[in-house]
Coordinates of C-alpha atoms in Angstrom, one line a residue:
Chain A
S15 CA -19.4 -0.1 0.9
Q16 CA -16.5 -1.9 -0.7
T17 CA -14.7 -4.7 1.1
I18 CA -11.7 -6.8 0.2
H19 CA -11.1 -10.3 1.6
Q20 CA -7.8 -12.2 1.4
W21 CA -7.0 -15.7 2.5
P22 CA -5.3 -17.6 4.1
A23 CA -4.0 -15.1 6.6
T24 CA -1.0 -17.2 7.5
L25 CA 0.7 -20.2 6.0
V26 CA 3.9 -22.2 6.3
Q27 CA 4.9 -24.1 3.2
P28 CA 7.9 -26.3 2.4
V29 CA 10.3 -25.4 -0.4
G30 CA 9.1 -26.8 -3.7
S31 CA 5.4 -26.9 -2.7
P32 CA 2.7 -25.0 -4.6
L33 CA 1.0 -21.8 -3.5
S34 CA -2.4 -20.3 -3.9
L35 CA -3.5 -17.1 -2.3
E36 CA -7.0 -15.8 -3.1
C37 CA -8.6 -12.4 -2.9
T38 CA -12.1 -11.2 -3.6
V39 CA -13.6 -7.7 -3.6
E40 CA -17.2 -6.9 -2.8
G41 CA -19.3 -3.8 -3.5
T42 CA -17.8 -2.6 -6.7
S43 CA -17.6 -3.7 -10.3
N44 CA -14.6 -4.0 -12.7
P45 CA -12.0 -2.9 -10.1
N46 CA -8.3 -2.7 -10.8
L47 CA -6.7 -5.5 -8.8
Y48 CA -3.1 -5.8 -7.5
W49 CA -0.8 -8.2 -5.7
Y50 CA 2.0 -6.6 -3.7
R51 CA 4.8 -8.2 -1.6
Q52 CA 6.2 -6.5 1.5
A53 CA 9.5 -7.8 2.7
A54 CA 11.1 -6.6 5.9
G55 CA 13.0 -3.4 5.3
R56 CA 12.2 -3.4 1.6
G57 CA 8.9 -1.6 1.3
L58 CA 6.0 -2.6 -1.0
Q59 CA 6.8 -4.3 -4.3
L60 CA 4.1 -4.5 -7.0
L61 CA 4.0 -8.0 -8.4
F62 CA 1.0 -8.1 -10.6
Y63 CA -1.9 -5.9 -11.6
S64 CA -5.1 -6.5 -13.6
V65 CA -7.6 -4.2 -15.3
G66 CA -10.0 -6.9 -16.2
I67 CA -10.9 -10.6 -16.4
G68 CA -8.0 -12.5 -17.8
Q69 CA -5.8 -9.4 -18.2
I70 CA -2.7 -9.7 -16.1
S71 CA 0.4 -7.6 -16.1
S72 CA 3.6 -8.7 -14.4
E73 CA 5.9 -6.2 -12.9
V74 CA 8.9 -8.4 -12.0
P75 CA 10.1 -11.7 -13.4
Q76 CA 9.7 -14.3 -10.6
N77 CA 8.5 -17.6 -9.4
L78 CA 4.9 -16.4 -9.1
S79 CA 1.9 -16.1 -11.4
A80 CA -1.5 -14.4 -11.1
S81 CA -4.9 -15.1 -12.5
R82 CA -8.2 -13.3 -12.6
P83 CA -10.9 -15.8 -13.3
Q84 CA -13.8 -13.5 -12.3
D85 CA -14.3 -9.8 -12.2
R86 CA -13.7 -9.4 -8.5
Q87 CA -11.4 -12.4 -7.9
F88 CA -7.6 -12.4 -8.0
I89 CA -5.4 -15.3 -7.3
L90 CA -1.6 -15.5 -6.7
S91 CA 0.0 -18.8 -7.4
S92 CA 3.3 -20.7 -7.6
K93 CA 4.1 -24.2 -8.8
K94 CA 7.2 -24.5 -6.7
L95 CA 8.0 -22.2 -3.8
L96 CA 11.5 -20.9 -3.1
L97 CA 12.8 -19.7 0.3
S98 CA 13.0 -16.2 -1.2
D99 CA 9.2 -16.2 -1.7
S100 CA 8.7 -15.7 2.0
G101 CA 7.0 -12.5 2.9
F102 CA 3.8 -10.6 3.5
Y103 CA 1.5 -10.6 0.4
L104 CA -1.1 -8.0 0.0
C105 CA -4.0 -7.9 -2.4
A106 CA -5.4 -4.5 -3.2
W107 CA -8.0 -2.8 -5.4
S108 CA -8.7 0.6 -6.9
P109 CA -11.8 1.9 -8.7
A110 CA -11.8 1.6 -12.4
Q111 CA -12.9 5.2 -12.8
R112 CA -10.7 7.5 -10.7
G113 CA -11.9 10.8 -9.6
F114 CA -10.4 13.3 -7.3
S115 CA -8.6 10.7 -5.3
G116 CA -6.6 9.6 -8.4
N117 CA -5.6 6.0 -8.3
T118 CA -5.9 5.5 -4.5
I119 CA -5.7 1.9 -3.7
Y120 CA -7.2 -0.1 -0.8
F121 CA -5.5 -3.1 0.7
G122 CA -6.6 -6.4 2.2
E123 CA -5.4 -7.7 5.5
G124 CA -2.5 -9.6 3.9
S125 CA -1.2 -13.1 4.0
W126 CA 2.0 -14.1 5.8
L127 CA 3.9 -16.7 3.9
T128 CA 6.9 -18.6 5.4
V129 CA 8.7 -21.0 3.2
V130 CA 10.7 -23.5 5.1
Chain B
Q94 CA 17.8 7.9 -7.0
K95 CA 14.6 6.3 -5.6
E96 CA 11.3 7.8 -6.7
V97 CA 10.2 8.3 -3.1
E98 CA 12.4 8.6 0.0
Q99 CA 11.1 8.1 3.5
D100 CA 13.1 7.8 6.7
P101 CA 12.3 4.4 8.3
G102 CA 12.9 5.6 11.8
P103 CA 12.1 4.2 14.3
L104 CA 10.5 7.2 15.8
S105 CA 9.5 7.1 19.5
V106 CA 7.5 9.9 21.2
P107 CA 5.6 10.4 24.4
E108 CA 1.8 10.5 24.4
G109 CA 0.5 13.9 23.5
A110 CA 3.5 14.9 21.4
I111 CA 3.2 16.3 17.9
V112 CA 4.6 13.9 15.4
S113 CA 6.0 14.9 12.0
L114 CA 6.4 12.3 9.3
N115 CA 8.0 13.2 6.0
C116 CA 8.7 12.0 2.4
T117 CA 10.7 13.5 -0.4
Y118 CA 10.3 12.6 -4.0
S119 CA 12.1 13.2 -7.3
N120 CA 9.3 13.1 -9.9
S121 CA 7.8 16.5 -10.5
A122 CA 4.9 14.9 -12.3
F123 CA 3.5 13.5 -9.0
Q124 CA 0.2 15.2 -8.1
Y125 CA -1.7 12.7 -5.9
F126 CA -0.3 12.2 -2.5
M127 CA -1.5 9.6 0.1
W128 CA -0.6 8.5 3.6
Y129 CA -1.3 4.9 4.8
R130 CA -1.2 3.6 8.3
Q131 CA -0.1 0.0 8.8
Y132 CA -0.5 -1.8 12.2
S133 CA 1.7 -4.7 12.9
R134 CA 0.9 -7.8 10.7
K135 CA -2.0 -5.9 9.0
G136 CA -2.6 -4.5 5.6
P137 CA -2.1 -0.7 5.1
E138 CA -5.2 1.4 5.5
L139 CA -5.7 4.7 3.7
L140 CA -5.4 7.6 6.2
M141 CA -5.4 10.7 4.0
Y142 CA -5.0 11.8 0.5
T143 CA -4.4 15.2 -1.1
Y144 CA -4.2 16.6 -4.6
S145 CA -1.4 19.0 -5.7
S146 CA 0.0 21.4 -3.1
G147 CA -1.5 22.6 0.1
N148 CA -2.8 21.3 3.4
K149 CA -5.6 19.0 4.4
E150 CA -6.8 18.4 7.9
D151 CA -8.8 15.5 9.3
G152 CA -9.1 15.5 13.1
R153 CA -5.7 15.1 14.7
F154 CA -4.1 14.5 11.3
T155 CA -2.8 17.1 8.8
A156 CA -1.3 16.3 5.5
Q157 CA 0.9 18.9 3.8
V158 CA 2.3 19.0 0.3
D159 CA 5.0 21.3 -1.0
K160 CA 5.5 20.6 -4.6
S161 CA 8.1 23.2 -5.1
S162 CA 10.3 21.4 -2.6
K163 CA 9.0 17.9 -3.6
Y164 CA 8.3 17.3 0.1
I165 CA 5.2 16.0 1.8
S166 CA 4.5 15.7 5.5
L167 CA 2.0 14.2 7.9
F168 CA 1.5 15.8 11.3
I169 CA -0.2 14.0 14.1
R170 CA -1.4 16.2 17.0
D171 CA -2.0 15.0 20.5
S172 CA -0.5 11.6 19.6
Q173 CA -1.9 8.5 21.3
P174 CA -0.5 5.0 21.9
S175 CA -3.1 3.8 19.4
D176 CA -1.2 5.8 16.7
S177 CA 1.8 3.4 17.1
A178 CA 2.1 1.9 13.6
T179 CA 4.1 2.2 10.4
Y180 CA 3.2 5.1 8.2
L181 CA 3.7 4.9 4.5
C182 CA 3.6 7.7 2.0
A183 CA 2.5 7.1 -1.5
M184 CA 2.1 9.2 -4.6
S185 CA 1.2 9.0 -8.3
A186 CA 1.3 11.2 -11.4
D187 CA -1.4 9.7 -13.5
R188 CA -5.1 10.3 -13.5
G189 CA -6.2 10.1 -17.1
S190 CA -5.2 6.6 -18.1
T191 CA -6.9 3.4 -16.9
L192 CA -4.2 2.4 -14.4
G193 CA -1.7 4.7 -12.8
R194 CA 1.4 3.6 -10.9
L195 CA 1.5 4.3 -7.2
Y196 CA 4.9 4.8 -5.7
F197 CA 5.4 4.0 -2.0
G198 CA 7.9 5.1 0.6
R199 CA 9.4 2.3 2.7
G200 CA 7.4 3.5 5.8
T201 CA 8.3 5.1 9.1
Q202 CA 7.8 3.1 12.2
L203 CA 6.2 5.2 15.0
T204 CA 5.8 4.3 18.7
V205 CA 3.9 6.5 21.0
W206 CA 4.5 5.6 24.6
P207 CA 2.1 6.4 27.5

């Protein structure tokens, strides 16, 4: 079965510090990978998605970047955090070949980021 | 107009009640519909998915899609305190291309009290 791991689970970072959140998926090959942010009262916001190694699409201009150095590894980064970067960050994956379930995606446990 | 509208609640019901959660949408091209359950400080987990119109049942949960009204529902029978969570609807139009966009509602917060 497929599993998704995301870390760290919680972090508190000062303004201006760098950020690195990491996500790995097991049990599948060539998944589509996603980074979402969930802010209180604002729902899920898609930040980045990737259909393959080195292929990153950004949904919104922001202080963040993403990279996919390996097939099942997805990294969210920032060089200098802003207060507005605080939130709950979720990594997710979906099968490359979608069948009946369409593009159903599966989420990791999330990372709580507080920028102080 | 947002693609997907969902009443954020909060919704509070006694144990054993039937719960009805709903979403409306504007894009008539949507044909895949999903419900996710999210416990506090956890990632959303897929609860149910349906394709096109109709009903789908899984234990105490029933998902219903009415494409003519652009309206989807999730019913929870015999609700339990363990059902207390935020429920998010999601939907998409695309199946054929490599990556289809998934549109989420903002979620409805449900509390089931004993």
